[in-house]
């Protein structure tokens, strides 16, 4: 959090290059987050721009109680929900947690409930491995972008921005049970996307 | 006896430490003897980390410049040059 407070102080002081770095790091995933509510990419881009304006004008209000990126993501969620309501595009996250089939296809398990394929090992994923892993990261990015909206929002807020479950439930107005269902499904899809590249053959 | 399928249903809750203690203990006991499930949970964790790396495409240059310009105005700084 110390690094985030230091960054916030730079932004307060008008450090445009610090702001540029922040935009480069976070803008795309904020768009992915906003499309989970707005469905339309064009509307999501407007929502995220509006959220950046709130950040620019209110950075002095950031107190470091959460990560800066989580604070910004929360602003996007509020803006996106308000816009979706206005456009009458609201989706029920509760309903989306109930929809869809099982998170893992039943045929992945043997009749006795064990993993049918024994869960083959993956190559070791080191930071060095990641540097050259364009195909792997592209597959995971595509899987992330292809998630149903509610699953994408859940995994972005929890696993990418690091918000606590209770805070996510408050922001999305869903139960913790439904959040877990969304996360379970999303994480399994992301695992399957990575499995193609990382499974030791 | 907890099965791998049953454990997989609770994977998200287990990873977020939001299971009741008795259920959590049963899962820990299963993991002691099931390398396949240990790999499954580790792979989920790796996939979550990959998502953090994957969602980092930079914005189009014109979007970036527009936002930086708005930032300078908002913080009352003149643009360079």
Coordinates of C-alpha atoms in Angstrom, one line a residue:
Chain A
X1 CA 0.0 0.0 0.0
X2 CA 3.0 2.3 0.6
X3 CA 3.8 2.2 -3.1
X4 CA 0.2 3.1 -3.9
X5 CA 0.2 6.1 -1.5
X6 CA 3.4 7.3 -3.1
X7 CA 1.9 7.0 -6.5
X8 CA -1.3 8.8 -5.4
X9 CA 0.9 11.7 -4.0
X10 CA 2.6 11.9 -7.4
X11 CA -0.8 12.1 -9.1
X12 CA -2.0 14.7 -6.7
X13 CA 1.1 16.7 -7.5
X14 CA 0.2 16.6 -11.2
X15 CA 2.8 14.0 -12.4
X16 CA 1.4 13.3 -15.8
X17 CA 3.9 10.5 -16.5
X18 CA 2.9 8.7 -13.4
X19 CA -0.7 8.9 -14.6
X20 CA 0.3 7.7 -18.0
X21 CA 1.9 4.6 -16.4
X22 CA -1.2 3.9 -14.4
X23 CA -3.4 4.2 -17.5
X24 CA -1.1 1.8 -19.5
X25 CA -1.3 -0.7 -16.6
X26 CA -5.0 -0.6 -15.9
X27 CA -7.0 0.8 -18.7
X28 CA -7.6 -2.4 -20.7
X29 CA -8.8 -4.4 -17.7
X30 CA -11.1 -1.6 -16.7
X31 CA -12.6 -1.8 -20.2
X32 CA -13.1 -5.6 -19.7
X33 CA -14.7 -4.9 -16.3
X34 CA -17.0 -2.2 -17.7
X35 CA -18.2 -4.4 -20.6
X36 CA -19.4 -6.9 -18.0
X37 CA -22.1 -4.4 -17.1
X38 CA -22.7 -2.4 -20.3
X39 CA -22.4 -5.1 -22.9
X40 CA -21.4 -2.4 -25.4
X41 CA -17.7 -1.7 -25.9
X42 CA -18.4 1.9 -26.9
X43 CA -20.4 2.6 -23.8
X44 CA -17.8 0.8 -21.7
X45 CA -15.1 3.1 -23.1
X46 CA -17.2 6.2 -22.1
X47 CA -17.7 4.7 -18.7
X48 CA -14.0 4.1 -18.1
X49 CA -13.1 7.6 -19.4
X50 CA -15.7 9.0 -16.9
X51 CA -14.1 6.9 -14.2
X52 CA -10.6 8.3 -15.0
X53 CA -12.0 11.8 -14.7
X54 CA -13.3 10.9 -11.2
X55 CA -9.8 9.6 -10.4
X56 CA -8.1 12.8 -11.7
X57 CA -10.4 15.1 -9.7
X58 CA -10.6 13.0 -6.5
X59 CA -7.1 11.4 -6.1
X60 CA -6.6 13.5 -3.0
X61 CA -9.4 11.5 -1.4
X62 CA -7.5 8.2 -1.8
X63 CA -6.4 7.1 1.7
X64 CA -4.7 3.8 0.9
X65 CA -7.3 1.7 2.7
X66 CA -7.4 -0.5 -0.4
X67 CA -5.0 -0.9 -3.4
X68 CA -5.2 2.1 -5.7
X69 CA -6.1 -0.2 -8.6
X70 CA -9.0 -1.7 -6.5
X71 CA -10.1 1.9 -5.6
X72 CA -10.2 2.7 -9.3
X73 CA -12.0 -0.5 -10.2
X74 CA -14.7 0.3 -7.6
X75 CA -15.2 3.7 -9.3
X76 CA -15.7 1.9 -12.6
X77 CA -18.2 -0.6 -11.1
X78 CA -20.3 2.3 -9.8
X79 CA -20.2 4.2 -13.0
X80 CA -20.9 1.1 -15.1
X81 CA -23.8 0.0 -13.0
X82 CA -25.3 3.5 -13.1
X83 CA -24.9 3.7 -16.9
X84 CA -26.3 0.2 -17.4
X85 CA -29.3 1.2 -15.3
X86 CA -29.8 4.3 -17.4
X87 CA -29.5 2.4 -20.6
X88 CA -31.8 -0.3 -19.2
X89 CA -29.2 -2.9 -19.9
X90 CA -28.9 -4.1 -16.3
X91 CA -28.1 -7.8 -15.9
X92 CA -28.8 -9.8 -12.9
X93 CA -25.6 -11.1 -11.5
X94 CA -27.6 -13.4 -9.2
X95 CA -29.4 -14.9 -12.2
X96 CA -26.1 -15.4 -14.1
X97 CA -24.6 -17.3 -11.2
X98 CA -27.5 -19.8 -11.5
X99 CA -27.4 -20.1 -15.3
X100 CA -24.8 -22.1 -17.2
X101 CA -24.0 -25.8 -16.7
X102 CA -21.5 -27.4 -14.2
X103 CA -18.1 -25.6 -13.9
X104 CA -16.3 -28.8 -14.9
X105 CA -17.8 -31.2 -17.5
X106 CA -18.9 -34.4 -15.8
X107 CA -16.9 -36.6 -18.2
X108 CA -13.7 -35.1 -16.5
X109 CA -14.4 -37.4 -13.6
X110 CA -14.4 -41.2 -13.4
X111 CA -17.4 -43.1 -12.0
X112 CA -15.8 -43.1 -8.6
X113 CA -15.4 -39.3 -8.5
X114 CA -11.7 -39.2 -9.2
X115 CA -10.1 -37.2 -12.0
X116 CA -10.5 -39.3 -15.2
X117 CA -7.2 -38.2 -16.6
X118 CA -5.3 -38.1 -13.3
X119 CA -4.8 -34.2 -13.7
X120 CA -1.6 -34.2 -15.7
X121 CA 1.2 -31.9 -14.4
X122 CA 2.0 -28.6 -16.0
X123 CA 5.5 -27.2 -16.9
X124 CA 6.9 -25.0 -14.2
X125 CA 5.7 -21.5 -14.7
X126 CA 8.6 -19.2 -13.9
X127 CA 8.8 -15.4 -14.5
X128 CA 11.3 -16.2 -17.2
X129 CA 8.9 -18.6 -18.8
X130 CA 6.2 -15.9 -18.8
X131 CA 8.4 -13.4 -20.6
X132 CA 8.3 -15.4 -23.8
X133 CA 4.9 -16.9 -23.3
X134 CA 3.0 -14.7 -25.8
X135 CA 0.8 -17.6 -27.0
X136 CA 0.0 -18.7 -23.5
X137 CA -0.9 -15.1 -22.4
X138 CA -2.9 -14.6 -25.5
X139 CA -4.9 -17.8 -24.9
X140 CA -5.6 -16.7 -21.3
X141 CA -6.5 -13.2 -22.4
X142 CA -9.0 -14.6 -25.0
X143 CA -10.4 -16.9 -22.3
X144 CA -10.8 -13.9 -20.0
X145 CA -12.5 -11.8 -22.6
X146 CA -14.7 -14.7 -23.6
X147 CA -16.0 -15.3 -20.2
X148 CA -19.7 -14.6 -19.6
X149 CA -20.0 -11.0 -18.3
X150 CA -20.8 -11.9 -14.7
X151 CA -17.9 -14.4 -14.5
X152 CA -15.5 -11.9 -16.1
X153 CA -16.5 -9.2 -13.6
X154 CA -16.1 -11.6 -10.6
X155 CA -12.6 -12.8 -11.6
X156 CA -11.4 -9.3 -12.6
X157 CA -12.5 -7.9 -9.2
X158 CA -11.3 -10.8 -7.1
X159 CA -8.3 -12.3 -8.8
X160 CA -6.9 -9.3 -10.8
X161 CA -7.8 -6.3 -8.7
X162 CA -7.7 -8.2 -5.4
X163 CA -10.9 -6.9 -3.8
X164 CA -12.2 -8.8 -0.8
X165 CA -15.3 -11.0 -1.4
X166 CA -17.5 -9.1 1.0
X167 CA -16.7 -5.8 -0.9
X168 CA -17.4 -7.4 -4.3
X169 CA -20.7 -8.7 -3.0
X170 CA -21.6 -5.3 -1.8
X171 CA -20.7 -3.6 -5.1
X172 CA -22.5 -6.2 -7.2
X173 CA -25.4 -6.8 -4.8
X174 CA -24.9 -10.5 -4.8
X175 CA -24.5 -13.2 -2.1
X176 CA -21.2 -14.7 -1.3
X177 CA -22.5 -18.1 -2.5
X178 CA -23.2 -16.7 -5.9
X179 CA -19.8 -14.9 -6.0
X180 CA -18.1 -18.3 -5.3
X181 CA -20.1 -19.9 -8.1
X182 CA -19.1 -17.2 -10.6
X183 CA -15.4 -17.4 -9.5
X184 CA -15.4 -21.2 -9.6
X185 CA -16.7 -21.2 -13.2
X186 CA -14.4 -18.5 -14.4
X187 CA -11.3 -19.9 -12.7
X188 CA -11.9 -23.3 -14.3
X189 CA -12.3 -21.8 -17.7
X190 CA -9.0 -19.9 -17.3
X191 CA -7.3 -23.1 -16.1
X192 CA -8.6 -25.0 -19.1
X193 CA -7.2 -22.3 -21.5
X194 CA -3.8 -22.5 -19.9
X195 CA -3.8 -26.3 -19.7
X196 CA -3.5 -26.5 -23.5
X197 CA -0.1 -24.8 -23.4
X198 CA 1.3 -25.9 -20.1
X199 CA 0.3 -29.6 -19.9
X200 CA 3.4 -31.7 -20.0
X201 CA 2.9 -34.0 -23.0
Chain B
X1 CA -15.0 -40.1 1.8
X2 CA -14.5 -36.9 -0.1
X3 CA -14.1 -37.4 -3.9
X4 CA -12.0 -35.3 -6.3
X5 CA -15.3 -34.2 -7.9
X6 CA -16.7 -33.1 -4.6
X7 CA -13.4 -31.2 -3.8
X8 CA -13.5 -29.5 -7.1
X9 CA -17.0 -28.1 -6.3
X10 CA -15.5 -26.3 -3.3
X11 CA -12.2 -25.2 -4.9
X12 CA -13.1 -21.5 -5.1
X13 CA -14.3 -21.4 -1.6
X14 CA -11.3 -23.3 -0.3
X15 CA -8.9 -21.0 -2.1
X16 CA -10.6 -17.9 -0.7
X17 CA -10.6 -19.5 2.8
X18 CA -14.4 -19.2 3.1
X19 CA -15.3 -22.7 3.9
X20 CA -16.5 -23.9 7.4
X21 CA -13.7 -25.5 9.3
X22 CA -15.0 -29.1 9.2
X23 CA -15.3 -29.0 5.4
X24 CA -11.9 -27.3 5.1
X25 CA -10.3 -30.0 7.2
X26 CA -11.8 -32.8 5.0
X27 CA -10.4 -31.1 2.0
X28 CA -6.9 -30.8 3.6
X29 CA -7.1 -34.5 4.5
X30 CA -8.0 -35.4 0.9
X31 CA -5.1 -33.3 -0.5
X32 CA -2.7 -35.2 1.7
X33 CA -3.3 -38.3 -0.3
X34 CA -4.4 -37.0 -3.7
X35 CA -1.6 -35.5 -5.9
X36 CA -4.1 -35.0 -8.7
X37 CA -6.1 -32.6 -6.6
X38 CA -3.0 -30.9 -5.3
X39 CA -2.1 -30.3 -9.0
X40 CA -5.6 -29.1 -9.7
X41 CA -5.6 -26.4 -7.0
X42 CA -2.1 -25.3 -7.9
X43 CA -3.1 -25.0 -11.6
X44 CA -6.1 -22.9 -10.6
X45 CA -3.8 -20.6 -8.7
X46 CA -1.4 -20.3 -11.6
X47 CA -4.3 -19.5 -14.0
X48 CA -5.5 -16.8 -11.6
X49 CA -2.0 -15.3 -11.8
X50 CA -1.9 -15.6 -15.5
X51 CA -5.1 -13.6 -15.7
X52 CA -3.3 -10.7 -14.0
X53 CA -0.5 -10.8 -16.6
X54 CA -2.9 -11.3 -19.5
X55 CA -5.1 -8.3 -18.9
X56 CA -2.4 -5.7 -19.6
X57 CA -2.8 -4.7 -23.2
X58 CA -1.9 -0.9 -23.4
X59 CA -4.6 1.5 -24.6
X60 CA -4.5 2.9 -28.2
X61 CA -2.1 5.8 -28.3
X62 CA -4.8 8.4 -29.0
X63 CA -6.8 7.2 -26.0
X64 CA -3.7 7.4 -23.8
X65 CA -2.8 10.9 -25.0
X66 CA -6.4 12.1 -24.6
X67 CA -6.5 10.9 -21.0
X68 CA -3.1 12.3 -20.1
X69 CA -4.2 15.7 -21.6
X70 CA -7.3 15.6 -19.5
X71 CA -5.2 14.8 -16.5
X72 CA -3.0 17.8 -17.0
X73 CA -6.0 20.0 -17.3
X74 CA -7.6 18.5 -14.3
X75 CA -4.5 19.0 -12.2
X76 CA -4.0 22.4 -13.7
X77 CA -0.7 21.7 -15.5
X78 CA 0.2 23.1 -19.0
X79 CA 1.0 20.5 -21.6
X80 CA 4.7 20.3 -22.6
X81 CA 6.1 21.9 -25.8

